[in-house]
Short mmCIF file of N, CA and C in Angstrom, two decimals:
data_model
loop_
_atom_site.label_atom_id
_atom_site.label_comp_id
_atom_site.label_asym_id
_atom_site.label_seq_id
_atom_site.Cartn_x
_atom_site.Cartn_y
_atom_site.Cartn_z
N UNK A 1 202.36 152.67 43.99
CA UNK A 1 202.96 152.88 42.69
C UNK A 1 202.55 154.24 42.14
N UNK A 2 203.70 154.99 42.00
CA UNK A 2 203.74 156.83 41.48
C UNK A 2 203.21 157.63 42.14
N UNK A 3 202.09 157.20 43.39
CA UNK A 3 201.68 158.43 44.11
C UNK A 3 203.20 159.81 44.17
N UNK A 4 204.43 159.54 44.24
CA UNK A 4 204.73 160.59 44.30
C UNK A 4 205.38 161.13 42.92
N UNK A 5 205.06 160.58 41.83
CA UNK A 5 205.48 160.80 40.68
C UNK A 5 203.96 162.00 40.36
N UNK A 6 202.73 161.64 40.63
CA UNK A 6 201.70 162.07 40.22
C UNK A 6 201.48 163.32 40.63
N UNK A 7 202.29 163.36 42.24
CA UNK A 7 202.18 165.09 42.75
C UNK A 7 203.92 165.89 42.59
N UNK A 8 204.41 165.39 41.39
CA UNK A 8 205.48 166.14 40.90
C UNK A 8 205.15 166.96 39.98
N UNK A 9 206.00 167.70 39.46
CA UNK A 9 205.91 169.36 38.51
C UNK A 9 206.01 168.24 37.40
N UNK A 10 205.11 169.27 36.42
CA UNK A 10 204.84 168.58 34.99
C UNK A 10 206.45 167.82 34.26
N UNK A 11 207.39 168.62 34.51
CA UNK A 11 208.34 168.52 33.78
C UNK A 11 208.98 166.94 34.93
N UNK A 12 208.76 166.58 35.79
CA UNK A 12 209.00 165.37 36.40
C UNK A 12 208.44 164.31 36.19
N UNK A 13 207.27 164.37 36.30
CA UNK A 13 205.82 163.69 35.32
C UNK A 13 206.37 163.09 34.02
N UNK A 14 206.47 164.03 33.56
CA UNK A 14 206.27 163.72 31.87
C UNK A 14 207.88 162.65 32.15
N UNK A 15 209.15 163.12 32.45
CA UNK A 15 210.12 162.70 32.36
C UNK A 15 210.03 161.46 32.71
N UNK A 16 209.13 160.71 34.18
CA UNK A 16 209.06 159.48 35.01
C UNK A 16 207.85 158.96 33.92
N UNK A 17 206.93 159.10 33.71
CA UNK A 17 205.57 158.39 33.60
C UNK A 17 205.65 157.55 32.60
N UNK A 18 206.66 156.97 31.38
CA UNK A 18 206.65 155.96 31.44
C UNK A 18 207.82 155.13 31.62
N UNK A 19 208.86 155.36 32.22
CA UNK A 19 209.45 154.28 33.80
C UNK A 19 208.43 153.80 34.32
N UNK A 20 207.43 154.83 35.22
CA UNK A 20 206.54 154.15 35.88
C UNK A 20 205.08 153.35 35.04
N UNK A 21 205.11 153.13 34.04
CA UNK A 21 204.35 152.45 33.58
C UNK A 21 205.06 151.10 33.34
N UNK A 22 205.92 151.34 32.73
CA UNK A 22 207.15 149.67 32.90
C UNK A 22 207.11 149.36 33.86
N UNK A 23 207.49 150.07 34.90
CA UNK A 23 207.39 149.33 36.29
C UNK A 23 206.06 148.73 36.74
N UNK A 24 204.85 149.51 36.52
CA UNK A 24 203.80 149.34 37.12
C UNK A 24 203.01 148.20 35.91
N UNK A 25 203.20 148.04 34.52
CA UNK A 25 203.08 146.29 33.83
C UNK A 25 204.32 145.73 34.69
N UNK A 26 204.90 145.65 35.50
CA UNK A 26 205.15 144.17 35.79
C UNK A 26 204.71 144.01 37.05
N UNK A 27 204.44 144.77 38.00
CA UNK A 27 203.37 144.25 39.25
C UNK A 27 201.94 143.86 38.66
N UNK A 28 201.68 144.31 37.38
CA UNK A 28 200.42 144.21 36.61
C UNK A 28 200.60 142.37 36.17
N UNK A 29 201.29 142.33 35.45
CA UNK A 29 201.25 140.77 35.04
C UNK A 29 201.44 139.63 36.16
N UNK A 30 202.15 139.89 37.29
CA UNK A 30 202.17 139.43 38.73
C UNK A 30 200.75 139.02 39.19
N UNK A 31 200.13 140.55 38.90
CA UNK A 31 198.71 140.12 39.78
C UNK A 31 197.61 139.76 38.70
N UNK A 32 198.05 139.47 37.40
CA UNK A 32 197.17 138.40 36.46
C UNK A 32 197.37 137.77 36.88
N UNK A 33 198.58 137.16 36.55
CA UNK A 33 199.18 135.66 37.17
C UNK A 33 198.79 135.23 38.79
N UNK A 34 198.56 135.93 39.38
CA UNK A 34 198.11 135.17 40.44
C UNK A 34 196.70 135.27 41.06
N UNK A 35 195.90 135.86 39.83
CA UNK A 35 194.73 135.87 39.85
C UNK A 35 194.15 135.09 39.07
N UNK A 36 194.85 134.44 37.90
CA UNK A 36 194.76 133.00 37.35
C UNK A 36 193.60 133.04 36.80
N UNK A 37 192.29 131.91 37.18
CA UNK A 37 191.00 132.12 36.75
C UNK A 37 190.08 131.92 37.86
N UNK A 38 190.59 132.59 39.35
CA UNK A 38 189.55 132.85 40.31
C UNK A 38 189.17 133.93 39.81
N UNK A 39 187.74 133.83 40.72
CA UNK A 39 186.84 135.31 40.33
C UNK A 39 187.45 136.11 41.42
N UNK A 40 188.22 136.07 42.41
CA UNK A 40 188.54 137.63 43.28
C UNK A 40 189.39 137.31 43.98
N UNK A 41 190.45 137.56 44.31
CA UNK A 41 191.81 137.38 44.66
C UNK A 41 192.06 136.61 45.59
N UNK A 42 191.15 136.86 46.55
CA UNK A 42 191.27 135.53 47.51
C UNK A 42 190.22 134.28 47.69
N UNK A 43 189.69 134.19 46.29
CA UNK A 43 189.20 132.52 45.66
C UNK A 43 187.68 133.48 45.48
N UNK A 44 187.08 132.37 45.98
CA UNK A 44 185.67 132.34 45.33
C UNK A 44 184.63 134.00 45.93
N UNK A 45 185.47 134.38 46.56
CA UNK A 45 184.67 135.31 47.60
C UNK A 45 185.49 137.00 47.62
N UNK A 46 184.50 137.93 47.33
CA UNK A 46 185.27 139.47 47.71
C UNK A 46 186.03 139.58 48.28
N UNK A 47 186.66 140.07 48.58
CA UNK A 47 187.43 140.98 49.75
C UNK A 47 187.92 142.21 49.30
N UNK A 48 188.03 143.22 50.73
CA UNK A 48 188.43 144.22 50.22
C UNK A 48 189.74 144.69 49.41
N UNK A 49 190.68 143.84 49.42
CA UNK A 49 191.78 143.58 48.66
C UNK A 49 190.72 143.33 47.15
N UNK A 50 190.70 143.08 46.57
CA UNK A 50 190.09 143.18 45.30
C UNK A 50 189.65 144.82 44.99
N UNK A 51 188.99 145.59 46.28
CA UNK A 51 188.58 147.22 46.03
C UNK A 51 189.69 148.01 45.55
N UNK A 52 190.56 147.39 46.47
CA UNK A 52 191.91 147.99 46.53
C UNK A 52 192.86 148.14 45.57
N UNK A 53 192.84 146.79 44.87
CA UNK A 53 193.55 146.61 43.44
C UNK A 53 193.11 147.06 42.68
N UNK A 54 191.32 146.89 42.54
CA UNK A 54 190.71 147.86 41.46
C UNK A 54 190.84 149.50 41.16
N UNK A 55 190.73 149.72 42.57
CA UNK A 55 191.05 151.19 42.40
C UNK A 55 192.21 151.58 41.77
N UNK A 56 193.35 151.18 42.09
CA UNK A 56 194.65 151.51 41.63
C UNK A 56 194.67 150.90 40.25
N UNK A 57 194.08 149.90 39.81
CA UNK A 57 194.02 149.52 38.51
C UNK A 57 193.51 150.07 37.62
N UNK A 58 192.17 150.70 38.19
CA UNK A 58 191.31 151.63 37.39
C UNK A 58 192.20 153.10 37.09
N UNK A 59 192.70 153.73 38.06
CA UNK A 59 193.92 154.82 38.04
C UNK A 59 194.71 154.76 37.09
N UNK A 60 195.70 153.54 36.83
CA UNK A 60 196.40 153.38 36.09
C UNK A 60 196.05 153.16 34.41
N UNK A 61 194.95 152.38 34.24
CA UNK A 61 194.31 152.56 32.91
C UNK A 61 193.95 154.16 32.41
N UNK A 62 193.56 154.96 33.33
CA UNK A 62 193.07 156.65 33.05
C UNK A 62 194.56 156.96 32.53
N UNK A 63 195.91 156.63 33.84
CA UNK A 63 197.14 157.06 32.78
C UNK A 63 197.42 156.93 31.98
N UNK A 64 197.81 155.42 31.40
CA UNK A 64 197.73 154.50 30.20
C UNK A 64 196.24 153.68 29.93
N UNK A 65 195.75 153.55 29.11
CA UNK A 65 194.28 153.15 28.60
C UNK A 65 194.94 151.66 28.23
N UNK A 66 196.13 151.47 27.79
CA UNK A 66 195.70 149.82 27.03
C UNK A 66 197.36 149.48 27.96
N UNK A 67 197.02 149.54 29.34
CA UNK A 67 198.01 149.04 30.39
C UNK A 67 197.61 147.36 30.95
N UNK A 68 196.16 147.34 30.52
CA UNK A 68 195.85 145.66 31.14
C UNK A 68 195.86 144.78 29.46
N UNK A 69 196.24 145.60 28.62
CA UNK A 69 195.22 144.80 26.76
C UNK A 69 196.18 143.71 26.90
N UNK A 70 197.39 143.10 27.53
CA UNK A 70 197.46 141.52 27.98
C UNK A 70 197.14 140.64 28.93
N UNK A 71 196.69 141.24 29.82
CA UNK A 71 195.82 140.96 31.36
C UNK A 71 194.16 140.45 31.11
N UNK A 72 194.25 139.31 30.46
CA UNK A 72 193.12 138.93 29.66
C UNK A 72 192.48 138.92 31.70
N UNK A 73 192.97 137.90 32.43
CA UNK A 73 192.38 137.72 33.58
C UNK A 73 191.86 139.21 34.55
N UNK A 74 193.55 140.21 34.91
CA UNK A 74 192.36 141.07 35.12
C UNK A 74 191.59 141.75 34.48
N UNK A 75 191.60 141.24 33.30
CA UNK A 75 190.24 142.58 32.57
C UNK A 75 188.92 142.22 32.72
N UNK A 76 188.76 140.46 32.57
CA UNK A 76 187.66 139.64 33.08
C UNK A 76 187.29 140.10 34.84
N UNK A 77 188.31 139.86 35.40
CA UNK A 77 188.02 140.21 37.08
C UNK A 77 187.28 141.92 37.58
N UNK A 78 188.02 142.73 36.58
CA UNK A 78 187.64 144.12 36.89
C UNK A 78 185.96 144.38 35.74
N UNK A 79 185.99 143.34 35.30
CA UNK A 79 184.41 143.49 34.76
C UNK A 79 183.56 143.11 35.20
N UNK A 80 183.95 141.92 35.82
CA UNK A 80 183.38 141.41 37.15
C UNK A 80 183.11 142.11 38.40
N UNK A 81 183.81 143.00 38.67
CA UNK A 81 183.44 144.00 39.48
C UNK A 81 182.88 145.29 39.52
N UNK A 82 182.84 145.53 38.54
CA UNK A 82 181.71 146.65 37.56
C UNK A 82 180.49 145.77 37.60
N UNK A 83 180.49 144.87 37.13
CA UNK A 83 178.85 144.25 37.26
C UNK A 83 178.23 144.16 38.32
N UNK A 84 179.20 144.41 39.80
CA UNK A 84 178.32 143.81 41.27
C UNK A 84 177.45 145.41 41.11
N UNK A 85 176.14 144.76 41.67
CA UNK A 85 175.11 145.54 41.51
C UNK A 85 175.43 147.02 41.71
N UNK A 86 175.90 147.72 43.11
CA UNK A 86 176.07 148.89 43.53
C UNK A 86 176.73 149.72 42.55
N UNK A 87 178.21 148.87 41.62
CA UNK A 87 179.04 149.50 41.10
C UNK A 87 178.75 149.75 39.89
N UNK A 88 178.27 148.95 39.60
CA UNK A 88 177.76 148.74 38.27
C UNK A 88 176.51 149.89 38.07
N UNK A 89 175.85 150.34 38.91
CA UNK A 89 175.13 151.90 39.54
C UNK A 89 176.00 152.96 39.01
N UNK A 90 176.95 152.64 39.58
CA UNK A 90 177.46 153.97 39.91
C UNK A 90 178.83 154.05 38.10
N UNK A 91 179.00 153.09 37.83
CA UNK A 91 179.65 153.84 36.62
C UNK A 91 178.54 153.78 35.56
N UNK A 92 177.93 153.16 35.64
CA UNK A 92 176.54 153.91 34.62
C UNK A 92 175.97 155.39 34.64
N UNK A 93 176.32 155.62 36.01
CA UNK A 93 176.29 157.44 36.35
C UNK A 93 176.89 158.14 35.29
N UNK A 94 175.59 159.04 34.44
CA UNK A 94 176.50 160.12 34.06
C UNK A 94 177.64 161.44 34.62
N UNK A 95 177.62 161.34 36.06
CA UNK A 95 178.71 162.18 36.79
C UNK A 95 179.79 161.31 37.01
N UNK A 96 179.83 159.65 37.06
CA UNK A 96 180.90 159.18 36.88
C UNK A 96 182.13 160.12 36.12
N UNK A 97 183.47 159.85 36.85
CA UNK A 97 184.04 160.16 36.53
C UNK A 97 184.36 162.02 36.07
N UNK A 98 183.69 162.29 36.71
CA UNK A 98 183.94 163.92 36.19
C UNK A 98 184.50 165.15 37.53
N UNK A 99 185.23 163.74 38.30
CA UNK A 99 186.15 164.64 38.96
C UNK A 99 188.10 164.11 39.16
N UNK A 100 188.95 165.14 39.82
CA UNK A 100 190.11 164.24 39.95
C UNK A 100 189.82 163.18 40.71
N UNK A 101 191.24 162.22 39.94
CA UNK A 101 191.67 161.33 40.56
C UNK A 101 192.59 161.57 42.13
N UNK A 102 193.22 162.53 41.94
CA UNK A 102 194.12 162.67 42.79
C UNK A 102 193.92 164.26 43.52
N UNK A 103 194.71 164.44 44.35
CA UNK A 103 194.09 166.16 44.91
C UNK A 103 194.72 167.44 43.91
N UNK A 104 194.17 168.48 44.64
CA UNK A 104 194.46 169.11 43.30
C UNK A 104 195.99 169.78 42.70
N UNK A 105 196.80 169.08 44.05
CA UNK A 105 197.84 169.75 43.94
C UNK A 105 198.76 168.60 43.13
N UNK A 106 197.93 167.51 42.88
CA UNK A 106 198.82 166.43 42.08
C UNK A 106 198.92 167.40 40.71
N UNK A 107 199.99 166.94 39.54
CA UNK A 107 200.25 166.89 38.25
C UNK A 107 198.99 166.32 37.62
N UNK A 108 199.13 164.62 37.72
CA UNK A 108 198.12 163.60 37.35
C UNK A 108 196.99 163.82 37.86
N UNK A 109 196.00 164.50 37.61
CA UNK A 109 194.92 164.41 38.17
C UNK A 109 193.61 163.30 37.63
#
């Protein structure tokens, strides 16, 4: 979802980005809904599918900030995964976050 919206010229960007936020709340409420009230997507236990969603979930909040504020479930699930020990390290880092998201030739960085 938008990788190629994100490495378009500003004036494409700005024009798509929120289409692609409409589009991207409704794969968003999909994967509340079928994340229900397990703790990680495939029941009681991690998987890397959970990294995977987070990442792109976490991405998409930097575009839009209040893209999950009805996703009561994943907001619980992605806090849940900030708390596992390692991660929960690493965004307590004050260098958290102080590079792109994307390369440098994206728009969205």
């Amino acid at each position: 979802m938008g990788a190629r919206l994100f490495y378009s010229s500003k004036e494409t960007f700005e024009a798509g980005r929120e289409g692609l936020i409409k589009n991207a709340q409704v794969v968003i409420n999909q994967f509340d809904t079928f994340l229900g009230s397990k703790d990680y997507f495939a029941g009681d236990y991690i998987t890397g599918t959970d990294f995977i969603v987070f990442e792109t979930l976490d991405k998409y909040t930097v575009l839009e900030p209040t893209i999950l504020e009805n996703n009561k479930n994943l907001i619980n699930w992605m806090d849940r995964i900030k708390k596992l020990p390692t991660l929960n390290k690493y965004f307590n880092e004050p260098t958290t976050r102080t590079w792109p998201l994307n390369n440098k030739m994206a728009y969205f960085k």
